[in-house]
């Protein structure tokens, strides 16, 4: 049927390429039907049925976590948690809901728990208010007292 191994290999390669093209076309068609760019995205989507089952089963536990740590969990709903595969996976491995939440949402938790940033020191800002540029020998007693009070309040003075 084939004159040589090369003819056979070419025929097999052509058949395989045709098969791949058909599967790619079917995959694109299914992706369009599901409303995603490619089929790999489907694997990332949580199953709507599983999301609902998770929400029903986990609602009481999440409410308890929210009562226990309201500042950390504010605005985080069951829908978001159910769609987070990492969070669900951690729960399935036996982690507590609060520990799983802290692991998955560490950045959000840190933002909520960090104290506000200290104001920058005047010397760090390049504030010329600390630079007097005056002749120290010409200072009056009142001026020396004023400088002393400023230093006691934490102001940096360069002479």
mmCIF file of C-alpha atoms in Angstrom, residues 6-156:
data_model
loop_
_atom_site.group_PDB
_atom_site.id
_atom_site.type_symbol
_atom_site.label_atom_id
_atom_site.label_comp_id
_atom_site.label_asym_id
_atom_site.label_seq_id
_atom_site.Cartn_x
_atom_site.Cartn_y
_atom_site.Cartn_z
ATOM 1 C CA UNK A 6 8.536 7.959 4.513
ATOM 2 C CA UNK A 7 5.249 7.793 2.594
ATOM 3 C CA UNK A 8 3.679 5.968 5.546
ATOM 4 C CA UNK A 9 5.015 8.557 8.038
ATOM 5 C CA UNK A 10 3.726 11.441 5.878
ATOM 6 C CA UNK A 11 0.299 9.828 5.661
ATOM 7 C CA UNK A 12 0.173 9.276 9.451
ATOM 8 C CA UNK A 13 1.324 12.867 10.127
ATOM 9 C CA UNK A 14 -1.331 14.240 7.765
ATOM 10 C CA UNK A 15 -4.050 12.173 9.459
ATOM 11 C CA UNK A 16 -2.905 13.301 12.903
ATOM 12 C CA UNK A 17 -2.824 16.942 11.827
ATOM 13 C CA UNK A 18 -6.335 16.649 10.418
ATOM 14 C CA UNK A 19 -7.502 15.061 13.699
ATOM 15 C CA UNK A 20 -5.868 17.859 15.762
ATOM 16 C CA UNK A 21 -7.499 20.523 13.586
ATOM 17 C CA UNK A 22 -10.928 18.924 14.052
ATOM 18 C CA UNK A 23 -10.489 18.754 17.840
ATOM 19 C CA UNK A 24 -9.245 22.355 17.938
ATOM 20 C CA UNK A 25 -12.301 23.503 15.976
ATOM 21 C CA UNK A 26 -14.604 21.581 18.332
ATOM 22 C CA UNK A 27 -12.814 23.053 21.331
ATOM 23 C CA UNK A 28 -13.251 26.585 19.968
ATOM 24 C CA UNK A 29 -16.924 25.912 19.338
ATOM 25 C CA UNK A 30 -17.453 24.648 22.900
ATOM 26 C CA UNK A 31 -15.505 27.604 24.318
ATOM 27 C CA UNK A 32 -17.693 30.069 22.378
ATOM 28 C CA UNK A 33 -20.794 28.249 23.614
ATOM 29 C CA UNK A 34 -19.572 28.547 27.243
ATOM 30 C CA UNK A 35 -18.565 32.183 26.784
ATOM 31 C CA UNK A 36 -14.835 31.778 27.462
ATOM 32 C CA UNK A 37 -11.788 32.517 25.310
ATOM 33 C CA UNK A 38 -10.483 28.947 25.484
ATOM 34 C CA UNK A 39 -11.330 25.666 27.169
ATOM 35 C CA UNK A 40 -8.578 26.064 29.777
ATOM 36 C CA UNK A 41 -10.655 28.845 31.328
ATOM 37 C CA UNK A 42 -13.487 26.369 31.920
ATOM 38 C CA UNK A 43 -11.256 24.452 34.322
ATOM 39 C CA UNK A 44 -10.821 27.629 36.380
ATOM 40 C CA UNK A 45 -14.552 28.305 36.671
ATOM 41 C CA UNK A 46 -16.217 26.933 39.793
ATOM 42 C CA UNK A 47 -19.207 24.722 39.206
ATOM 43 C CA UNK A 48 -22.387 26.725 40.001
ATOM 44 C CA UNK A 49 -23.941 23.678 41.665
ATOM 45 C CA UNK A 50 -20.865 23.084 43.834
ATOM 46 C CA UNK A 51 -20.732 26.766 44.765
ATOM 47 C CA UNK A 52 -24.328 26.641 45.978
ATOM 48 C CA UNK A 53 -23.729 23.423 47.916
ATOM 49 C CA UNK A 54 -20.626 24.919 49.529
ATOM 50 C CA UNK A 55 -22.489 28.098 50.492
ATOM 51 C CA UNK A 56 -25.289 26.114 52.120
ATOM 52 C CA UNK A 57 -22.940 23.818 54.020
ATOM 53 C CA UNK A 58 -20.506 26.529 55.091
ATOM 54 C CA UNK A 59 -22.833 29.457 55.895
ATOM 55 C CA UNK A 60 -23.027 28.800 59.643
ATOM 56 C CA UNK A 61 -19.271 28.377 60.041
ATOM 57 C CA UNK A 62 -18.516 31.546 58.094
ATOM 58 C CA UNK A 63 -21.010 33.552 60.165
ATOM 59 C CA UNK A 64 -19.200 32.362 63.307
ATOM 60 C CA UNK A 65 -15.848 33.452 61.843
ATOM 61 C CA UNK A 66 -17.322 36.844 60.931
ATOM 62 C CA UNK A 67 -18.616 37.317 64.495
ATOM 63 C CA UNK A 68 -15.223 36.315 65.891
ATOM 64 C CA UNK A 69 -13.138 38.592 63.615
ATOM 65 C CA UNK A 70 -15.438 41.219 62.075
ATOM 66 C CA UNK A 71 -12.683 43.684 61.196
ATOM 67 C CA UNK A 72 -10.792 41.050 59.219
ATOM 68 C CA UNK A 73 -13.740 39.551 57.355
ATOM 69 C CA UNK A 74 -15.807 42.637 56.599
ATOM 70 C CA UNK A 75 -17.154 42.587 53.072
ATOM 71 C CA UNK A 76 -16.105 39.008 52.303
ATOM 72 C CA UNK A 77 -19.071 36.900 51.328
ATOM 73 C CA UNK A 78 -19.684 33.222 50.817
ATOM 74 C CA UNK A 79 -19.859 33.697 47.049
ATOM 75 C CA UNK A 80 -16.260 34.942 46.950
ATOM 76 C CA UNK A 81 -15.016 32.178 49.240
ATOM 77 C CA UNK A 82 -16.858 29.449 47.356
ATOM 78 C CA UNK A 83 -15.257 30.610 44.123
ATOM 79 C CA UNK A 84 -11.767 30.563 45.617
ATOM 80 C CA UNK A 85 -10.384 27.106 44.831
ATOM 81 C CA UNK A 86 -7.391 27.583 47.103
ATOM 82 C CA UNK A 87 -9.625 28.392 50.087
ATOM 83 C CA UNK A 88 -11.921 25.416 49.448
ATOM 84 C CA UNK A 89 -8.883 23.166 49.022
ATOM 85 C CA UNK A 90 -7.422 24.298 52.357
ATOM 86 C CA UNK A 91 -10.723 23.553 54.095
ATOM 87 C CA UNK A 92 -10.818 20.128 52.475
ATOM 88 C CA UNK A 93 -7.333 19.465 53.876
ATOM 89 C CA UNK A 94 -8.605 20.161 57.390
ATOM 90 C CA UNK A 95 -7.614 23.802 57.943
ATOM 91 C CA UNK A 96 -10.018 25.859 60.032
ATOM 92 C CA UNK A 97 -12.110 28.460 58.179
ATOM 93 C CA UNK A 98 -10.287 31.351 59.848
ATOM 94 C CA UNK A 99 -6.839 29.878 59.119
ATOM 95 C CA UNK A 100 -7.831 29.205 55.512
ATOM 96 C CA UNK A 101 -9.123 32.746 55.146
ATOM 97 C CA UNK A 102 -5.941 34.206 56.641
ATOM 98 C CA UNK A 103 -3.810 32.077 54.303
ATOM 99 C CA UNK A 104 -5.727 33.006 51.156
ATOM 100 C CA UNK A 105 -6.397 36.636 51.942
ATOM 101 C CA UNK A 106 -3.218 37.557 53.834
ATOM 102 C CA UNK A 107 -2.632 40.738 51.869
ATOM 103 C CA UNK A 108 -6.168 41.998 52.529
ATOM 104 C CA UNK A 109 -5.865 41.136 56.230
ATOM 105 C CA UNK A 110 -2.535 42.954 56.510
ATOM 106 C CA UNK A 111 -4.010 46.062 54.897
ATOM 107 C CA UNK A 112 -6.810 46.075 57.455
ATOM 108 C CA UNK A 113 -4.610 45.455 60.493
ATOM 109 C CA UNK A 114 -1.637 47.730 59.796
ATOM 110 C CA UNK A 115 -1.539 50.880 61.879
ATOM 111 C CA UNK A 116 -1.630 54.087 59.879
ATOM 112 C CA UNK A 117 1.772 55.186 58.679
ATOM 113 C CA UNK A 118 3.653 57.623 60.873
ATOM 114 C CA UNK A 119 4.020 61.081 59.468
ATOM 115 C CA UNK A 120 7.461 61.656 58.042
ATOM 116 C CA UNK A 121 9.905 63.626 60.126
ATOM 117 C CA UNK A 122 10.506 67.200 59.044
ATOM 118 C CA UNK A 123 14.214 66.481 58.533
ATOM 119 C CA UNK A 124 13.355 63.637 56.153
ATOM 120 C CA UNK A 125 11.136 65.880 54.083
ATOM 121 C CA UNK A 126 13.916 68.390 53.430
ATOM 122 C CA UNK A 127 11.915 70.960 55.353
ATOM 123 C CA UNK A 128 13.937 74.160 55.541
ATOM 124 C CA UNK A 129 12.062 75.110 58.727
ATOM 125 C CA UNK A 130 14.836 73.521 60.805
ATOM 126 C CA UNK A 131 17.573 75.543 59.124
ATOM 127 C CA UNK A 132 18.148 78.899 60.749
ATOM 128 C CA UNK A 133 21.173 80.233 58.911
ATOM 129 C CA UNK A 134 21.750 82.830 61.566
ATOM 130 C CA UNK A 135 24.887 83.814 63.448
ATOM 131 C CA UNK A 136 24.806 81.850 66.711
ATOM 132 C CA UNK A 137 26.786 84.532 68.530
ATOM 133 C CA UNK A 138 24.007 87.051 67.825
ATOM 134 C CA UNK A 139 21.209 84.988 69.428
ATOM 135 C CA UNK A 140 19.253 86.683 72.181
ATOM 136 C CA UNK A 141 18.187 84.872 75.326
ATOM 137 C CA UNK A 142 14.612 84.767 73.984
ATOM 138 C CA UNK A 143 15.816 83.231 70.735
ATOM 139 C CA UNK A 144 17.823 80.596 72.630
ATOM 140 C CA UNK A 145 14.745 79.749 74.741
ATOM 141 C CA UNK A 146 12.633 79.449 71.586
ATOM 142 C CA UNK A 147 15.180 77.055 70.061
ATOM 143 C CA UNK A 148 15.350 75.072 73.305
ATOM 144 C CA UNK A 149 11.549 74.641 73.376
ATOM 145 C CA UNK A 150 11.527 73.553 69.725
ATOM 146 C CA UNK A 151 14.221 70.943 70.393
ATOM 147 C CA UNK A 152 12.299 69.621 73.401
ATOM 148 C CA UNK A 153 9.238 69.158 71.117
ATOM 149 C CA UNK A 154 11.388 67.007 68.823
ATOM 150 C CA UNK A 155 12.166 69.526 66.133
ATOM 151 C CA UNK A 156 15.608 69.232 64.555
#
